[in-house]
Tab-separated table of C-alpha atoms and ligand atoms in Angstrom:
chain	number	residue	atom	x	y	z
A	1350	MET	CA	23.768	-10.184	-28.770
A	1351	SER	CA	26.022	-8.634	-31.343
A	1352	THR	CA	29.577	-7.801	-30.461
A	1353	ASP	CA	30.104	-5.391	-33.383
A	1354	ALA	CA	31.092	-1.833	-33.229
A	1355	VAL	CA	27.711	-1.022	-34.721
A	1356	THR	CA	24.997	0.724	-32.677
A	1357	MET	CA	21.701	2.001	-34.057
A	1358	GLU	CA	22.919	5.622	-33.090
A	1359	LYS	CA	26.064	5.295	-35.282
A	1360	ILE	CA	23.939	4.012	-38.284
A	1361	VAL	CA	21.441	7.038	-37.885
A	1362	SER	CA	24.363	9.434	-37.629
A	1363	LEU	CA	26.184	8.028	-40.698
A	1364	CYS	CA	22.991	7.966	-42.606
A	1365	LYS	CA	22.427	11.633	-41.912
A	1366	ARG	CA	26.047	12.735	-42.463
A	1367	ARG	CA	26.232	10.970	-45.728
A	1368	GLY	CA	22.862	11.785	-47.152
A	1369	ILE	CA	21.441	8.219	-46.979
A	1370	VAL	CA	18.381	8.775	-44.831
A	1371	PHE	CA	17.069	12.003	-43.394
A	1372	GLN	CA	14.282	12.679	-40.925
A	1373	SER	CA	11.225	13.727	-42.981
A	1374	SER	CA	10.135	17.382	-42.799
A	1375	GLU	CA	13.081	18.062	-40.444
A	1376	ILE	CA	12.882	21.794	-40.971
A	1377	TYR	CA	9.511	21.813	-39.513
A	1378	GLY	CA	10.641	19.654	-36.614
A	1379	GLY	CA	10.054	16.315	-38.372
A	1380	ILE	CA	7.036	13.923	-38.520
A	1381	GLY	CA	6.970	10.750	-36.484
A	1382	ALA	CA	8.245	7.592	-38.054
A	1383	THR	CA	8.445	9.127	-41.551
A	1384	TYR	CA	11.931	9.189	-43.383
A	1385	ASP	CA	13.301	10.614	-46.667
A	1386	TYR	CA	16.057	8.834	-48.692
A	1387	GLY	CA	18.771	11.062	-49.940
A	1388	HIS	CA	21.200	10.483	-52.936
A	1389	TYR	CA	23.003	7.497	-51.675
A	1390	GLY	CA	19.981	6.069	-49.909
A	1391	VAL	CA	18.006	5.998	-53.381
A	1392	LEU	CA	21.132	4.304	-54.951
A	1393	LEU	CA	21.317	1.745	-52.144
A	1394	THR	CA	17.518	0.996	-51.909
A	1395	ASN	CA	17.390	0.802	-55.837
A	1396	ASN	CA	20.096	-1.874	-55.627
A	1397	VAL	CA	18.160	-3.905	-52.949
A	1398	LYS	CA	14.970	-3.802	-55.028
A	1399	ALA	CA	16.959	-4.579	-58.188
A	1400	GLN	CA	18.491	-7.721	-56.545
A	1401	TRP	CA	15.014	-8.792	-55.488
A	1402	TRP	CA	13.631	-8.400	-58.968
A	1403	LYS	CA	16.600	-10.145	-60.464
A	1404	SER	CA	16.293	-13.142	-58.190
A	1405	LEU	CA	12.605	-13.488	-59.270
A	1406	LEU	CA	12.366	-12.401	-62.817
A	1407	GLN	CA	15.690	-12.551	-64.488
A	1408	GLU	CA	16.939	-15.879	-62.780
A	1409	ARG	CA	13.819	-17.916	-63.165
A	1410	ASP	CA	10.908	-18.321	-65.465
A	1411	ASP	CA	7.914	-18.896	-63.191
A	1412	VAL	CA	7.426	-15.443	-61.691
A	1413	VAL	CA	5.815	-12.445	-63.380
A	1414	ALA	CA	5.617	-8.844	-62.430
A	1415	LEU	CA	2.900	-6.464	-61.405
A	1416	ASP	CA	2.507	-2.823	-60.376
A	1417	SER	CA	-0.973	-2.246	-58.963
A	1418	ALA	CA	-2.608	0.923	-57.595
A	1419	ILE	CA	-2.204	2.103	-53.993
A	1420	ILE	CA	-5.903	3.056	-53.821
A	1421	GLN	CA	-8.105	0.056	-54.577
A	1422	HIS	CA	-11.931	-0.518	-54.353
A	1423	PRO	CA	-12.824	-0.375	-50.711
A	1424	LYS	CA	-14.442	-3.890	-50.739
A	1425	THR	CA	-10.900	-5.209	-51.218
A	1426	TRP	CA	-10.206	-4.481	-47.513
A	1427	GLU	CA	-13.470	-5.928	-46.336
A	1428	ALA	CA	-12.728	-9.162	-48.298
A	1429	SER	CA	-9.198	-9.407	-47.077
A	1430	GLY	CA	-10.348	-9.057	-43.464
A	1431	HIS	CA	-8.335	-5.661	-42.864
A	1432	VAL	CA	-11.397	-3.568	-42.043
A	1433	ALA	CA	-12.454	-5.978	-39.348
A	1434	GLY	CA	-9.205	-7.387	-38.194
A	1435	PHE	CA	-6.096	-5.148	-39.034
A	1436	SER	CA	-5.835	-3.488	-35.745
A	1437	ASP	CA	-3.726	-3.173	-32.656
A	1438	PRO	CA	-4.930	-2.946	-29.042
A	1439	LEU	CA	-4.339	0.496	-27.769
A	1440	VAL	CA	-4.297	1.967	-24.284
A	1441	ASP	CA	-4.367	5.736	-23.467
A	1442	CYS	CA	-2.854	7.356	-20.434
A	1443	ARG	CA	-5.314	9.879	-19.017
A	1444	THR	CA	-2.362	11.538	-17.212
A	1445	CYS	CA	0.273	12.182	-19.805
A	1446	LYS	CA	-2.253	11.811	-22.861
A	1447	ARG	CA	0.133	9.357	-24.697
A	1448	ARG	CA	-1.115	6.240	-26.515
A	1449	PHE	CA	0.616	2.788	-26.370
A	1450	ARG	CA	0.184	-0.517	-27.923
A	1451	GLU	CA	-0.844	-2.848	-25.258
A	1452	ASP	CA	1.235	-5.723	-26.375
A	1453	LYS	CA	4.470	-3.450	-26.495
A	1454	LEU	CA	4.048	-1.607	-23.108
A	1455	GLU	CA	7.414	-2.887	-21.892
A	1456	ILE	CA	9.285	-1.348	-24.687
A	1457	SER	CA	7.408	1.944	-24.431
A	1458	GLU	CA	8.175	5.005	-22.338
A	1459	CYS	CA	5.516	6.956	-20.376
A	1460	GLY	CA	5.313	10.737	-20.200
A	1461	GLU	CA	6.594	10.950	-16.651
A	1462	GLN	CA	10.321	11.895	-15.939
A	1463	PRO	CA	12.378	9.853	-15.536
A	1464	SER	CA	10.410	7.785	-17.898
A	1465	LYS	CA	8.746	4.533	-16.780
A	1466	ILE	CA	7.050	1.702	-18.409
A	1467	PRO	CA	3.457	2.956	-18.900
A	1468	GLY	CA	1.342	1.932	-15.986
A	1469	GLN	CA	4.196	1.599	-13.507
A	1470	GLY	CA	4.653	5.366	-12.696
A	1471	LYS	CA	2.814	6.639	-9.652
A	1472	ASN	CA	0.686	8.940	-11.696
A	1473	CYS	CA	-0.059	6.527	-14.495
A	1474	ASP	CA	-3.789	6.152	-15.249
A	1475	LEU	CA	-4.344	3.647	-18.199
A	1476	THR	CA	-7.490	3.124	-19.926
A	1477	GLU	CA	-8.706	-0.439	-21.039
A	1478	ALA	CA	-7.389	-1.559	-24.305
A	1479	ARG	CA	-9.359	-0.696	-27.509
A	1480	GLN	CA	-8.863	-1.834	-31.052
A	1481	PHE	CA	-7.285	0.640	-33.474
A	1482	ASN	CA	-7.297	-0.043	-37.098
A	1483	LEU	CA	-4.008	0.628	-38.749
A	1484	MET	CA	-5.240	1.673	-42.140
A	1485	PHE	CA	-5.139	5.252	-43.377
A	1486	LYS	CA	-8.316	6.527	-44.646
A	1487	THR	CA	-9.003	9.193	-47.152
A	1488	THR	CA	-11.718	10.197	-49.584
A	1489	VAL	CA	-12.017	10.094	-53.415
A	1490	GLY	CA	-13.562	12.862	-55.381
A	1491	PRO	CA	-14.388	16.452	-54.208
A	1492	VAL	CA	-17.189	15.765	-51.670
A	1493	GLU	CA	-16.991	13.675	-48.595
A	1494	GLU	CA	-20.146	11.617	-49.032
A	1495	THR	CA	-21.028	7.988	-48.197
A	1496	GLY	CA	-19.134	5.592	-50.340
A	1497	SER	CA	-16.230	7.963	-51.065
A	1498	THR	CA	-14.049	6.612	-48.213
A	1499	VAL	CA	-10.968	4.604	-49.370
A	1500	PHE	CA	-7.825	3.353	-47.793
A	1501	LEU	CA	-4.201	3.590	-48.743
A	1502	ARG	CA	-3.053	0.023	-48.978
A	1503	PRO	CA	-1.504	-1.441	-45.857
A	1504	GLU	CA	0.066	-4.147	-48.014
A	1505	THR	CA	0.895	-4.721	-51.676
A	1506	ALA	CA	-0.366	-8.279	-51.672
A	1507	GLN	CA	-4.184	-7.666	-52.266
A	1508	GLY	CA	-3.402	-6.031	-55.437
A	1509	ILE	CA	-1.897	-9.267	-56.572
A	1510	PHE	CA	-5.126	-11.230	-55.769
A	1511	LEU	CA	-7.279	-8.522	-57.476
A	1512	ASN	CA	-5.316	-9.101	-60.662
A	1513	PHE	CA	-4.983	-12.850	-60.501
A	1514	LYS	CA	-7.553	-13.352	-63.089
A	1515	HIS	CA	-5.760	-11.399	-65.658
A	1516	TYR	CA	-2.922	-13.567	-65.429
A	1517	LEU	CA	-4.753	-16.727	-65.862
A	1518	GLN	CA	-6.838	-15.308	-68.865
A	1519	PHE	CA	-4.269	-12.985	-70.757
A	1520	ALA	CA	-0.882	-14.661	-69.854
A	1521	ARG	CA	-2.274	-18.211	-69.611
A	1522	LYS	CA	-0.324	-18.881	-66.462
A	1523	LYS	CA	-0.708	-22.278	-64.827
A	1524	PRO	CA	0.146	-22.986	-61.286
A	1525	PRO	CA	2.661	-23.218	-59.910
A	1526	PHE	CA	3.578	-19.606	-60.760
A	1527	GLY	CA	4.190	-16.338	-58.839
A	1528	ILE	CA	3.246	-12.646	-59.120
A	1529	ALA	CA	5.563	-10.151	-57.729
A	1530	GLN	CA	5.450	-6.533	-56.771
A	1531	VAL	CA	7.263	-3.700	-55.193
A	1532	GLY	CA	5.670	-0.712	-53.852
A	1533	LYS	CA	4.651	1.560	-51.117
A	1534	SER	CA	2.351	0.559	-48.268
A	1535	PHE	CA	0.968	2.535	-45.405
A	1536	ARG	CA	0.150	1.718	-41.855
A	1537	ASN	CA	-0.686	4.107	-39.055
A	1538	GLU	CA	1.721	2.455	-36.697
A	1539	ILE	CA	1.523	3.406	-33.013
A	1540	THR	CA	4.811	2.133	-31.724
A	1541	THR	CA	7.451	3.402	-34.035
A	1542	GLU	CA	10.775	2.013	-33.243
A	1543	ASN	CA	14.364	1.908	-34.530
A	1544	PHE	CA	14.824	4.326	-37.229
A	1545	ILE	CA	13.500	2.852	-40.647
A	1546	PHE	CA	12.658	-0.442	-39.068
A	1547	ARG	CA	9.147	0.529	-38.493
A	1548	THR	CA	7.662	3.485	-40.410
A	1549	ARG	CA	4.224	4.627	-41.327
A	1550	GLU	CA	4.982	4.797	-45.065
A	1551	PHE	CA	7.318	2.059	-46.296
A	1552	GLU	CA	7.993	0.022	-49.419
A	1553	GLN	CA	7.257	-3.775	-49.605
A	1554	MET	CA	8.686	-6.462	-51.942
A	1555	GLU	CA	5.910	-9.109	-52.063
A	1556	MET	CA	5.235	-12.285	-54.138
A	1557	GLU	CA	2.096	-14.554	-54.142
A	1558	PHE	CA	3.081	-17.898	-55.441
A	1559	PHE	CA	0.098	-19.765	-56.589
A	1560	VAL	CA	0.312	-23.683	-56.422
A	1561	PRO	CA	-2.008	-26.692	-56.669
A	1562	PRO	CA	-3.254	-27.211	-53.227
A	1563	ALA	CA	-1.331	-30.667	-52.716
A	1564	GLN	CA	2.012	-28.947	-53.429
A	1565	ALA	CA	1.533	-26.052	-50.853
A	1566	ASP	CA	3.627	-27.472	-48.115
A	1567	GLN	CA	6.607	-28.373	-50.366
A	1568	TRP	CA	6.556	-24.818	-51.969
A	1569	TYR	CA	6.348	-23.255	-48.443
A	1570	GLU	CA	9.613	-25.197	-47.365
A	1571	TYR	CA	11.146	-24.233	-50.793
A	1572	TRP	CA	10.344	-20.405	-50.412
A	1573	LYS	CA	11.633	-20.260	-46.762
A	1574	GLN	CA	14.980	-21.555	-47.783
A	1575	THR	CA	15.102	-19.571	-51.068
A	1576	ARG	CA	14.428	-16.224	-49.245
A	1577	TYR	CA	16.772	-17.065	-46.402
A	1578	ASP	CA	19.532	-17.793	-49.150
A	1579	TRP	CA	18.894	-14.521	-50.759
A	1580	TYR	CA	20.077	-12.473	-47.786
A	1581	ILE	CA	23.059	-14.795	-47.354
A	1582	LYS	CA	24.098	-14.394	-51.028
A	1583	LEU	CA	24.009	-10.673	-50.568
A	1584	GLY	CA	26.419	-10.870	-47.731
A	1585	ILE	CA	24.505	-10.976	-44.492
A	1586	ARG	CA	26.553	-13.051	-42.045
A	1587	PRO	CA	24.883	-16.359	-41.393
A	1588	ASP	CA	25.283	-15.973	-37.588
A	1589	HIS	CA	23.112	-12.901	-37.699
A	1590	LEU	CA	20.336	-14.571	-39.714
A	1591	ARG	CA	17.864	-16.970	-38.708
A	1592	LEU	CA	14.413	-18.549	-39.885
A	1593	ARG	CA	11.942	-18.624	-36.939
A	1594	PRO	CA	8.681	-20.402	-37.361
A	1595	HIS	CA	5.651	-18.773	-35.734
A	1596	ASP	CA	4.101	-20.295	-32.680
A	1597	PRO	CA	0.554	-21.539	-33.249
A	1598	ASP	CA	-0.781	-18.603	-31.306
A	1599	GLU	CA	0.948	-16.084	-33.489
A	1600	LEU	CA	-0.455	-17.380	-36.739
A	1601	SER	CA	-3.005	-15.299	-38.679
A	1602	HIS	CA	-6.359	-16.735	-39.125
A	1603	TYR	CA	-5.672	-17.648	-42.599
A	1604	SER	CA	-2.289	-19.136	-42.279
A	1605	SER	CA	-1.294	-22.824	-41.751
A	1606	GLY	CA	2.246	-21.851	-41.359
A	1607	THR	CA	4.419	-18.690	-41.232
A	1608	SER	CA	8.126	-18.271	-40.768
A	1609	ASP	CA	10.084	-15.008	-40.302
A	1610	VAL	CA	13.501	-14.283	-41.573
A	1611	GLU	CA	15.099	-12.547	-38.630
A	1612	TYR	CA	18.139	-10.443	-38.380
A	1613	LEU	CA	20.356	-9.843	-35.387
A	1614	PHE	CA	20.075	-5.921	-35.222
A	1615	PRO	CA	22.217	-4.110	-32.641
A	1616	THR	CA	19.002	-4.140	-30.442
A	1617	ASP	CA	17.857	-7.675	-30.843
A	1618	TRP	CA	16.563	-10.319	-33.364
A	1619	SER	CA	13.705	-8.745	-35.327
A	1620	GLU	CA	11.734	-9.621	-38.476
A	1621	LEU	CA	12.921	-8.738	-41.975
A	1622	GLU	CA	10.436	-10.807	-43.978
A	1623	GLY	CA	7.442	-13.171	-43.334
A	1624	ILE	CA	6.993	-16.318	-45.512
A	1625	ALA	CA	3.395	-17.526	-45.138
A	1626	ASN	CA	1.507	-20.464	-46.282
A	1627	ARG	CA	-1.865	-18.663	-46.909
A	1628	GLY	CA	-3.957	-21.596	-48.185
A	1629	ASN	CA	-6.735	-20.280	-50.513
A	1630	PHE	CA	-8.076	-17.836	-48.034
A	1631	ASP	CA	-7.665	-14.500	-50.154
A	1632	LEU	CA	-8.752	-16.068	-53.354
A	1633	THR	CA	-11.808	-17.500	-51.554
A	1634	GLN	CA	-12.659	-14.185	-49.995
A	1635	HIS	CA	-12.264	-12.170	-53.177
A	1636	ALA	CA	-14.292	-14.722	-55.321
A	1637	GLU	CA	-17.151	-14.450	-52.673
A	1638	HIS	CA	-17.038	-10.579	-52.363
A	1639	SER	CA	-16.709	-9.937	-56.031
A	1640	LYS	CA	-18.984	-12.851	-57.329
A	1641	GLN	CA	-16.243	-13.729	-59.828
A	1642	ASN	CA	-14.941	-17.256	-60.386
A	1643	LEU	CA	-11.223	-17.110	-59.536
A	1644	GLU	CA	-10.576	-20.878	-60.106
A	1645	TYR	CA	-7.908	-22.253	-62.287
A	1646	VAL	CA	-9.238	-24.507	-64.929
A	1647	ASP	CA	-7.146	-26.872	-66.888
A	1648	THR	CA	-8.666	-26.905	-70.299
A	1649	ALA	CA	-7.028	-30.319	-71.151
A	1650	SER	CA	-7.893	-32.209	-68.114
A	1651	GLY	CA	-11.069	-30.262	-66.981
A	1652	GLU	CA	-9.471	-30.111	-63.469
A	1653	ARG	CA	-10.443	-26.950	-61.511
A	1654	TYR	CA	-9.309	-25.630	-58.184
A	1655	LEU	CA	-8.571	-22.416	-56.340
A	1656	PRO	CA	-4.793	-22.467	-55.961
A	1657	HIS	CA	-3.086	-22.164	-52.508
A	1658	VAL	CA	-0.625	-19.335	-51.914
A	1659	ILE	CA	2.861	-19.045	-50.542
A	1660	GLU	CA	3.766	-15.365	-49.749
A	1661	PRO	CA	7.178	-14.136	-49.081
A	1662	ALA	CA	6.676	-10.555	-47.853
A	1663	ALA	CA	9.657	-8.367	-47.218
A	1664	GLY	CA	10.251	-4.801	-46.392
A	1665	VAL	CA	12.764	-2.544	-48.490
A	1666	GLY	CA	13.648	-0.250	-45.530
A	1667	ARG	CA	14.149	-3.166	-43.147
A	1668	ALA	CA	16.303	-5.116	-45.596
A	1669	THR	CA	18.307	-2.016	-46.180
A	1670	LEU	CA	18.697	-1.310	-42.488
A	1671	ALA	CA	19.941	-4.844	-41.965
A	1672	PHE	CA	22.283	-4.477	-44.844
A	1673	LEU	CA	23.691	-1.342	-43.364
A	1674	CYS	CA	24.078	-2.748	-39.842
A	1675	ASP	CA	25.825	-5.856	-41.206
A	1676	ALA	CA	28.106	-3.792	-43.235
A	1677	TYR	CA	29.098	-0.993	-40.703
A	1678	ASP	CA	32.663	-1.467	-39.314
A	1679	GLU	CA	35.291	0.637	-37.870
A	1680	ASP	CA	39.105	-0.018	-38.104
A	1681	GLU	CA	42.269	1.844	-37.728
A	1682	ILE	CA	44.440	3.224	-40.513
A	1683	ASP	CA	47.597	5.186	-39.663
A	1684	GLY	CA	46.468	5.733	-36.187
A	1685	GLU	CA	43.000	7.038	-37.325
A	1686	THR	CA	39.676	5.420	-36.977
A	1687	ARG	CA	37.920	4.733	-40.201
A	1688	THR	CA	34.244	4.113	-40.647
A	1689	VAL	CA	33.595	1.707	-43.595
A	1690	LEU	CA	30.523	0.090	-44.900
A	1691	ARG	CA	31.590	-3.388	-46.107
A	1692	LEU	CA	28.497	-3.724	-48.367
A	1693	HIS	CA	28.266	-6.469	-51.000
A	1694	PRO	CA	29.632	-4.658	-54.196
A	1695	GLN	CA	26.192	-5.376	-55.961
A	1696	LEU	CA	24.529	-3.359	-53.162
A	1697	ALA	CA	26.977	-0.529	-52.764
A	1698	PRO	CA	25.578	2.820	-53.993
A	1699	VAL	CA	28.613	3.705	-55.951
A	1700	LYS	CA	30.900	0.917	-57.546
A	1701	ALA	CA	33.951	2.999	-58.138
A	1702	ALA	CA	35.279	6.408	-57.491
A	1703	VAL	CA	37.820	8.032	-59.730
A	1704	LEU	CA	40.212	10.276	-58.192
A	1705	PRO	CA	42.942	12.379	-59.816
A	1706	LEU	CA	45.845	12.518	-57.315
A	1707	VAL	CA	46.364	16.196	-58.082
A	1708	LYS	CA	44.199	18.801	-59.671
A	1709	LYS	CA	46.635	19.600	-62.425
A	1710	ASP	CA	49.100	18.020	-65.072
A	1711	GLY	CA	46.368	16.590	-67.159
A	1712	GLN	CA	45.222	14.138	-64.352
A	1713	PRO	CA	41.601	15.337	-64.115
A	1714	GLU	CA	41.274	15.143	-67.758
A	1715	VAL	CA	42.247	11.471	-67.846
A	1716	ALA	CA	40.144	10.812	-64.717
A	1717	ARG	CA	37.127	12.240	-66.569
A	1718	GLU	CA	37.714	10.104	-69.452
A	1719	ILE	CA	37.724	7.079	-67.263
A	1720	VAL	CA	34.510	8.130	-65.667
A	1721	THR	CA	32.941	8.513	-69.030
A	1722	GLU	CA	33.722	5.021	-69.950
A	1723	LEU	CA	32.836	3.269	-66.699
A	1724	ARG	CA	29.538	5.137	-66.293
A	1725	GLU	CA	28.270	3.171	-69.301
A	1726	ARG	CA	28.503	0.039	-67.163
A	1727	MET	CA	28.112	1.020	-63.555
A	1728	GLN	CA	27.513	3.832	-60.981
A	1729	VAL	CA	30.698	5.839	-60.581
A	1730	GLU	CA	31.706	9.132	-58.918
A	1731	TYR	CA	34.369	11.555	-59.720
A	1732	ASP	CA	36.061	13.422	-56.782
A	1733	GLU	CA	39.041	15.771	-56.927
A	1734	GLY	CA	38.440	17.647	-53.648
A	1735	GLY	CA	40.920	17.384	-50.818
A	1736	ALA	CA	43.775	15.095	-49.788
A	1737	ILE	CA	43.751	11.594	-51.268
A	1738	GLY	CA	43.336	9.945	-47.843
A	1739	ARG	CA	40.358	12.064	-47.036
A	1740	ARG	CA	38.704	11.124	-50.429
A	1741	TYR	CA	39.304	7.382	-49.760
A	1742	ARG	CA	37.656	7.725	-46.389
A	1743	ARG	CA	34.553	9.472	-47.876
A	1744	GLN	CA	34.183	6.482	-50.232
A	1745	ASP	CA	34.812	4.035	-47.403
A	1746	GLU	CA	31.921	5.572	-45.478
A	1747	ILE	CA	29.385	4.946	-48.253
A	1748	GLY	CA	30.762	1.544	-48.993
A	1749	THR	CA	32.441	2.281	-52.423
A	1750	PRO	CA	34.377	-1.210	-53.165
A	1751	TRP	CA	36.920	0.433	-55.525
A	1752	SER	CA	38.724	3.815	-55.681
A	1753	ILE	CA	40.625	4.371	-58.894
A	1754	THR	CA	43.523	6.806	-58.567
A	1755	VAL	CA	45.023	8.754	-61.528
A	1756	ASP	CA	48.632	9.665	-60.906
A	1757	HIS	CA	51.615	10.963	-62.611
A	1758	GLN	CA	52.503	7.402	-63.857
A	1759	THR	CA	48.942	7.247	-65.510
A	1760	LEU	CA	50.154	9.916	-67.794
A	1761	GLU	CA	53.175	7.926	-68.889
A	1762	ASP	CA	51.755	4.398	-69.155
A	1763	ARG	CA	48.011	4.552	-69.116
A	1764	THR	CA	47.667	2.658	-65.934
A	1765	VAL	CA	45.862	3.495	-62.678
A	1766	THR	CA	45.726	2.119	-59.091
A	1767	VAL	CA	42.742	0.245	-57.951
A	1768	ARG	CA	42.343	0.436	-54.043
A	1769	ASP	CA	40.176	-2.276	-52.560
A	1770	ARG	CA	37.865	-0.990	-49.668
A	1771	ASP	CA	38.368	-4.017	-47.562
A	1772	SER	CA	41.805	-5.221	-47.996
A	1773	LEU	CA	43.246	-1.861	-48.816
A	1774	ALA	CA	45.410	-3.509	-51.411
A	1775	GLN	CA	46.458	-1.252	-54.400
A	1776	GLU	CA	46.802	-2.860	-57.710
A	1777	ARG	CA	47.991	-1.267	-60.954
A	1778	ILE	CA	45.671	-1.833	-63.939
A	1779	ALA	CA	45.808	-0.792	-67.506
A	1780	ILE	CA	42.928	1.709	-68.108
A	1781	SER	CA	41.867	-0.369	-71.137
A	1782	ASP	CA	41.319	-3.451	-68.905
A	1783	LEU	CA	39.591	-1.453	-66.004
A	1784	ALA	CA	35.892	-1.672	-66.956
A	1785	ASP	CA	36.123	-5.485	-67.571
A	1786	GLU	CA	38.128	-6.099	-64.513
A	1787	LEU	CA	35.652	-4.249	-62.255
A	1788	GLU	CA	32.624	-6.071	-63.869
A	1789	ARG	CA	34.413	-9.343	-63.090
A	1790	ARG	CA	34.831	-8.364	-59.547
A	1791	LEU	CA	31.243	-7.161	-59.310
A	1792	ARG	CA	29.952	-10.467	-60.471
A	1793	ALA	CA	32.419	-12.729	-58.322
A	1794	PRO	CA	30.891	-14.390	-55.229
A	1795	TRP	CA	31.455	-12.329	-52.152
A	1796	ARG	CA	31.570	-12.968	-48.409
A	1797	SER	CA	31.788	-10.326	-45.604
A	1798	PRO	CA	35.314	-9.565	-44.481
A	1799	LYS	CA	33.785	-9.225	-41.103
A	1800	LEU	CA	33.418	-12.993	-40.888
A	1801	ASP	CA	37.209	-13.139	-40.959
A	1802	SER	CA	38.016	-10.320	-38.526
B	341	ATP	P1	5.727	-6.484	-37.736
B	341	ATP	O1	5.259	-7.720	-36.844
B	341	ATP	O2	7.015	-6.003	-37.562
B	341	ATP	O3	4.657	-5.318	-37.466
B	341	ATP	P2	4.202	-7.560	-39.760
B	341	ATP	O4	4.301	-9.031	-39.538
B	341	ATP	O5	2.994	-6.855	-39.610
B	341	ATP	O6	5.475	-6.903	-39.135
B	341	ATP	P3	3.787	-8.056	-42.564
B	341	ATP	O7	2.531	-7.655	-42.655
B	341	ATP	O8	4.161	-9.521	-42.674
B	341	ATP	O9	4.593	-7.443	-41.298
B	341	ATP	O10	4.692	-7.277	-43.638
B	341	ATP	C1	5.756	-7.912	-44.429
B	341	ATP	C2	7.032	-7.099	-44.213
B	341	ATP	O11	6.786	-5.662	-44.595
B	341	ATP	C3	7.627	-7.125	-42.898
B	341	ATP	O12	8.396	-8.229	-42.701
B	341	ATP	C4	8.512	-5.725	-42.924
B	341	ATP	O13	9.750	-6.052	-43.538
B	341	ATP	C5	7.686	-4.910	-43.770
B	341	ATP	N1	6.931	-4.058	-42.923
B	341	ATP	C6	5.727	-4.226	-42.387
B	341	ATP	N2	5.324	-3.182	-41.711
B	341	ATP	C7	6.440	-2.210	-41.766
B	341	ATP	C8	6.580	-0.875	-41.179
B	341	ATP	N3	5.602	-0.266	-40.496
B	341	ATP	N4	7.626	-0.311	-41.590
B	341	ATP	C9	8.703	-0.855	-42.241
B	341	ATP	N5	8.451	-2.082	-42.909
B	341	ATP	C10	7.319	-2.858	-42.539
């Protein structure tokens, strides 16, 4: 178990205090397991998604992008097996009227006070388990008639299979290649736990990597390692991250192998991402249900086959929560406790804050000039309100790696101080070198200072 200062309560409270994540519809009392991302939350999750896209699109040439619709033809979910099988076993309590997942009873709380594990209170009266489908249903068109029922997608992956043929025909893609997408998915989750870890509406980052069948095992090994390394490169401490292969009884019906990337949250080890060797299950199903041929045909050799698929599927909210937990730290400066997010600079919502020491003597004007120049290259923020120490703390709390202070010397020699969030070192740098220097630091390899503490 983690020995950090971090607890989930501290993360929730920091997120609310600094406008990272809010309970959704709070003024109406909130709605279960639904959250809104505020200003810094949007900047942070945008950075998480941008790093994911960069690792797949910019840094390699065998993955292409897609953005498919949330509402797809209802047959999609028959073919994929979600209509028949995407369900949780639920039990109801006739006494407290609450509903629980049978496989999560031991982490649920019953309605009795003091709360007990459902079934263990003296008045508990549980029903037999029934299967409950997790897909949200809605209707298309103005009348609710037969055939108008559709589902909000519970995963983004199926949109990729539905478009697979386009990539063969128009982009002339040849396996091995991947199609990646980021977007919202919806699941009517029953147990909702740990803040943004499990929500009913969430964003996924998924990729289907299509390979010749004989290469499936080797690409499965490759993507497990590559996805694990992505989190490490972005600063997650290696002793808080692991790859856990699924036991045979955990495997989905289509999968010949699945491993989860797990993070050691303050609560326990939990899944961030699943990497599955899905065989040709999905393409076979969609070929059958749509009566289309989804085979890859090599025009030169005449070889034809249904590609096998390796799927790394991650959640934006879960990754963000892991980055927040891993970054959260407390230390002491001048006898005061400081809260600091030691985020990888690439993930930090704001890269640099520009702070005039005083609100006079021409300092705000120079600070504004610096902001205008830096803003071309990175997310920066101007702050002139309050004592300088207090302004530093505000930036530390949201993980801003560098604070630039404009002081009386700046007016004389056009230099500023650059304060480092982690080492607290202050260096004087010429304004003319500032943007290049910050960019150099942003690109430099990074390791969590928590590893050395
Ligand atoms: P779990 O076992 O935690 O329900 P899962 O195995 O059903 O997850 P997948 O279907 O493999 O999850 O989805 C891939 C990823 O999408 C997960 O690893 C997770 O990061 C994210 N994800 C899935 N469900 C949710 C949810 N309800 N809220 C937030 N993220 C989710």
